Coordinates of C-alpha atoms in Angstrom, one line a residue:
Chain A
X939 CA 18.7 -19.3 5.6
X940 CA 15.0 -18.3 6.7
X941 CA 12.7 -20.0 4.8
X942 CA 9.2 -17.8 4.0
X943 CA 6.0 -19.9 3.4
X944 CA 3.0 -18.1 2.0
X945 CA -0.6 -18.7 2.2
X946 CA -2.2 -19.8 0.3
X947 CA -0.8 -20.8 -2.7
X948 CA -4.1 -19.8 -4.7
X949 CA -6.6 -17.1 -3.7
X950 CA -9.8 -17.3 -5.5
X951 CA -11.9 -14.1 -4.4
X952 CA -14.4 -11.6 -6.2
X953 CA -13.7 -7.8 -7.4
X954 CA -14.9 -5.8 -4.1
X955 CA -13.9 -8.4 -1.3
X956 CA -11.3 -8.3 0.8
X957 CA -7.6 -10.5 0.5
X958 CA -6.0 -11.9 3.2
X959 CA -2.5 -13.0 2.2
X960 CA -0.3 -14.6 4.8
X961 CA 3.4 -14.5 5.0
X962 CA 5.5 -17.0 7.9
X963 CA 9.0 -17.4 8.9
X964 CA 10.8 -20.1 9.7
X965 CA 12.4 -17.5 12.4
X966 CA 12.1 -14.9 13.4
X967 CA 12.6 -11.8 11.2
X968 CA 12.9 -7.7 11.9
X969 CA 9.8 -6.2 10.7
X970 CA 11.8 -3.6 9.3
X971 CA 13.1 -6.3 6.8
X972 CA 10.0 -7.6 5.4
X973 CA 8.5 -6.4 2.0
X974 CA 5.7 -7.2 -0.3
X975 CA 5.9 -7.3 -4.3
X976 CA 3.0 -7.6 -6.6
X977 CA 3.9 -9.3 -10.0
X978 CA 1.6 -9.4 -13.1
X979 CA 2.6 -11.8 -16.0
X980 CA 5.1 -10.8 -17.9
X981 CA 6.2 -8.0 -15.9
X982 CA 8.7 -7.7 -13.0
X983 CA 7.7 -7.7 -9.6
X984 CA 6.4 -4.1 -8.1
X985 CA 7.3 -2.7 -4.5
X986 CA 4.1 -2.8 -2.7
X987 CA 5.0 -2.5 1.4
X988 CA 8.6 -2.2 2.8
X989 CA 9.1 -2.5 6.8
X990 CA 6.1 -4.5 7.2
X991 CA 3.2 -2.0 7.4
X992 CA 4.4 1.1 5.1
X993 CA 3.1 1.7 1.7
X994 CA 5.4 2.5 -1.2
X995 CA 5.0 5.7 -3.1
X996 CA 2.2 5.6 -5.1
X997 CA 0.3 2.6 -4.1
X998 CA -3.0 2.7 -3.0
X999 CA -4.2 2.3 1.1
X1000 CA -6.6 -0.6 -0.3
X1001 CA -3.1 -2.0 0.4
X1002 CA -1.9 -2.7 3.7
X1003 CA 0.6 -4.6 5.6
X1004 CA 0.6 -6.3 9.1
X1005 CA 2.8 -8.5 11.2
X1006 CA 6.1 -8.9 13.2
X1007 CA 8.6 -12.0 14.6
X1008 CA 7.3 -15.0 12.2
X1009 CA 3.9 -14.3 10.8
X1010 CA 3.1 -11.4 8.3
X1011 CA -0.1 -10.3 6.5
X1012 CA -1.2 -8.5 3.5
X1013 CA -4.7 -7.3 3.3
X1014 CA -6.3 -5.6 -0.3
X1015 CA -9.4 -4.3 1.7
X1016 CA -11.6 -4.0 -1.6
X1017 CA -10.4 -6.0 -4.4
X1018 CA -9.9 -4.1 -8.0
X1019 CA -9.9 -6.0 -11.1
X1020 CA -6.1 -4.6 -11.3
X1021 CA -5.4 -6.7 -8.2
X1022 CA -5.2 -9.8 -9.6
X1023 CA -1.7 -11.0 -9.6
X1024 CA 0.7 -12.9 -8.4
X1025 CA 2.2 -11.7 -4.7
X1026 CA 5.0 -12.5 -2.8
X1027 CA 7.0 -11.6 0.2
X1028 CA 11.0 -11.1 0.7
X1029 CA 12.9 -10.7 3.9
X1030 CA 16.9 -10.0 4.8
X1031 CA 18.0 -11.8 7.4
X1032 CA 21.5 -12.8 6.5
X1033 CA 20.6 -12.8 2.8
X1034 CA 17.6 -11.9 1.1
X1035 CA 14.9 -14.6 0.1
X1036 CA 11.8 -14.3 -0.9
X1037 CA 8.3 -16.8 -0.7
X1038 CA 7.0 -18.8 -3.0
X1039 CA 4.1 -16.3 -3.8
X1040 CA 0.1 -16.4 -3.5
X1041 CA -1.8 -16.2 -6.6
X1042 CA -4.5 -14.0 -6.3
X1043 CA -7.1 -14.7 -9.1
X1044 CA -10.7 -14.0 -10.1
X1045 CA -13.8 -16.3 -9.0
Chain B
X535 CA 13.3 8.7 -11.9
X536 CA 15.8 5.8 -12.0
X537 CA 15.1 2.7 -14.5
X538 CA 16.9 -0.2 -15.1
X539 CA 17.4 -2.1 -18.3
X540 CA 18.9 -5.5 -18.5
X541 CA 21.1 -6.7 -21.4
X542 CA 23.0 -9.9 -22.8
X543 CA 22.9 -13.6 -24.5
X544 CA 19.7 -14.7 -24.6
X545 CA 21.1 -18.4 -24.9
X546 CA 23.9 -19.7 -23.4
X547 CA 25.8 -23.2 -23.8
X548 CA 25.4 -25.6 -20.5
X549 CA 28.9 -25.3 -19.1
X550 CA 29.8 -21.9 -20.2
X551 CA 29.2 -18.1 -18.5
X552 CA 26.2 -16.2 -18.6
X553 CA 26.8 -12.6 -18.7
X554 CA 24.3 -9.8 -18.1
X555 CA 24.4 -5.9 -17.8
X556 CA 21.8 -3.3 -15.9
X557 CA 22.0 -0.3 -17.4
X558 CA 21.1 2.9 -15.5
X559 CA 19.8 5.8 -16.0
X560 CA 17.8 8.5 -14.6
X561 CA 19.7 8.6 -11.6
X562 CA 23.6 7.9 -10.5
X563 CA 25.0 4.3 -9.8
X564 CA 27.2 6.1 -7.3
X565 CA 24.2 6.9 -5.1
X566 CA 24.1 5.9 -1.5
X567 CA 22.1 2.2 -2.9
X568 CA 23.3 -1.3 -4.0
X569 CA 22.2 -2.7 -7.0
X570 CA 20.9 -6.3 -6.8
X571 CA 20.3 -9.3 -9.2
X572 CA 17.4 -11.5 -9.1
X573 CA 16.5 -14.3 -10.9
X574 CA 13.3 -16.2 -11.5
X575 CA 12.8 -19.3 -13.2
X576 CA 10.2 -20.0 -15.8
X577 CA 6.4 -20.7 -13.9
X578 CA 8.7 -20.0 -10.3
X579 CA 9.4 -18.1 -7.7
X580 CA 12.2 -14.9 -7.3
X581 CA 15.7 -16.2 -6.7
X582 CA 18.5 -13.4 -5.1
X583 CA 21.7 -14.0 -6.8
X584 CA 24.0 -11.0 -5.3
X585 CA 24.3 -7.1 -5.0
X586 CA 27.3 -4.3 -5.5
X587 CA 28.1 -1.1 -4.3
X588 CA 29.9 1.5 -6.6
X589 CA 32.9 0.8 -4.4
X590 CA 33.0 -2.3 -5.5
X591 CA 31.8 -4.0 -2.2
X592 CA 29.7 -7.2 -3.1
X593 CA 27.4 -9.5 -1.5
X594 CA 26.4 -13.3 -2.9
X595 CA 23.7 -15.5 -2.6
X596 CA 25.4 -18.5 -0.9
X597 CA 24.1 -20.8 -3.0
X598 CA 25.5 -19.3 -5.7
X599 CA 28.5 -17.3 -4.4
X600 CA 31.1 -19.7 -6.1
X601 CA 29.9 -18.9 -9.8
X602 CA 28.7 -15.7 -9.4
X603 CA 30.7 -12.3 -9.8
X604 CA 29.4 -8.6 -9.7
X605 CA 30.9 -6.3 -11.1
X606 CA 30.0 -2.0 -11.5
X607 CA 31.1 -0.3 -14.1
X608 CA 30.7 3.5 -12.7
X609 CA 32.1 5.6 -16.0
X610 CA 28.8 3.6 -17.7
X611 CA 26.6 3.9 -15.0
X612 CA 25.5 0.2 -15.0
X613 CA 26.6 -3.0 -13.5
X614 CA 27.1 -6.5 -14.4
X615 CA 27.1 -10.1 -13.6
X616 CA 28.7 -13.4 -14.8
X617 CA 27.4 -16.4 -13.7
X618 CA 29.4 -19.7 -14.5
X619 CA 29.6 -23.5 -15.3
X620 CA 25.8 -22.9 -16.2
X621 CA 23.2 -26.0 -16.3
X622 CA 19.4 -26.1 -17.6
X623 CA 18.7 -25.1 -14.0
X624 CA 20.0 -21.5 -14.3
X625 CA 17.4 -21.1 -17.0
X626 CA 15.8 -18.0 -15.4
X627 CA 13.9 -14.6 -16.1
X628 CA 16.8 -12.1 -14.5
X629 CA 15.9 -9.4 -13.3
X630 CA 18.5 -5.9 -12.0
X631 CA 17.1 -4.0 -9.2
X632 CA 18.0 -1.0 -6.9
X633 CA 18.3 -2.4 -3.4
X634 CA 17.6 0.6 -1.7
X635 CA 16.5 1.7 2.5
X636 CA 17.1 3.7 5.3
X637 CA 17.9 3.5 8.9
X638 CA 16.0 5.4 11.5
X639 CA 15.7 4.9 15.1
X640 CA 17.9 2.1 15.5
X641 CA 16.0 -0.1 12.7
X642 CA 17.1 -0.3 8.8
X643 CA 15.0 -0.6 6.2
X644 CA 15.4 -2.9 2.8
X645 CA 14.0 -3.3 -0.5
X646 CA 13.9 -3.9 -3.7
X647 CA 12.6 -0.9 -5.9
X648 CA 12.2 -0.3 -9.2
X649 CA 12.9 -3.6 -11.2
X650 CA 14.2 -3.5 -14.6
X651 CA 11.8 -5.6 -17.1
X652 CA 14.0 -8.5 -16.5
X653 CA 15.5 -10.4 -19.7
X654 CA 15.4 -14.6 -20.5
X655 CA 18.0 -16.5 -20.8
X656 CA 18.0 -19.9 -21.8
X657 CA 20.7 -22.7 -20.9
X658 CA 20.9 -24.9 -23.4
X659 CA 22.9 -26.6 -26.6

């Protein structure tokens, strides 16, 4: 099973910087399998970047993804208040798993 | 566009069978997707227990393949899952989810998208 480790567990950051949210493999994994959620409380998780680097319908290009073989990146390039959430990343190798998530929350 | 709504026991007995539905509408569950289960326990991270096809064709979690069955319903246009011999630790937000993608240029895409709300259920006496 490929385990994903994300970086860091807490993000502490200011409305108008930018996030740097960092996703690794424990092997290598297809970019084309890699995707990004963002999750607020109480709601279910929302499809933010699929194959690595393209944006879902709707979401804004603050939001963009980076990465291939172990090591994947998330970058909000100017932080909204709406941002703040809880993110995490999900690959299919032989079965899907996802990481343990990055809390990104307001300084 | 498609939504998902998840129903069922909100509590269920340790040693007994969880059962949940994902209702679809919106869109038809005999579309070229699979629909997934996910699971989340309280203050944690997002679990995959399985996904179906409307043919019937399933994939499991291995952790969890022995207790876990999928099943589609495609006259109701929803899809369900029975998880077994539950304990405390199955205690979970689940959530249904289209597991949709493409293949182009010799590389397939994957993902998750949209989610249902996701519905609690408890294990526990």
């Amino acid at each position: 099973e490929i385990v994903l480790t994300q970086s860091p567990g807490t993000l502490s950051l200011s409305p108008g910087e930018r996030a740097t949210l960092s996703c690794r493999a424990s092997q290598s994994v297809s970019s084309s399998y890699l995707a990004w959620y963002q999750q607020k409380p109480g709601q279910a998780p929302r499809l933010l970047i699929y194959g690595a680097s393209s944006r879902a319908t709707g979401i804004s290009d603050r939001f963009s993804g980076s990465g291939s073989g172990t090591d994947f990146t998330l970058t909000i390039s100017r932080l909204e208040p709406e941002d703040f959430a809880v993110y995490y990343c999900q690959q299919y190798g032989s079965s899907y798993t996802f990481g343990q998530g990055t809390k990104l929350e307001i300084k | 566009q498609v939504q998902l709504q998840e129903s069922g026991p909100g509590l269920v007995k340790p040693s007994g069978t969880l059962s949940l539905t994902c209702a679809v509408s919106g869109g038809s569950i005999s579309s070229s997707n699979w629909w997934s289960w996910v699971r989340q326990p309280p203050g944690k991270g997002l679990e995959w227990i399985g996904e179906i096809y409307h043919s019937g064709s399933t994939y499991y979690n291995p952790s969890l393949k022995s207790r876990v069955t999928i099943s589609v319903d495609k006259s109701k246009n929803q899809f369900s899952m029975k998880l077994s011999s539950v304990t405390a630790a199955d205690t979970a937000v689940y959530y249904c989810a289209r597991r949709t993608g493409y293949c182009s240029d010799n590389s397939c895409y994957k993902w998750f998208d949209p989610w249902g709300q996701g519905t609690l259920v408890t294990v526990s006496s």
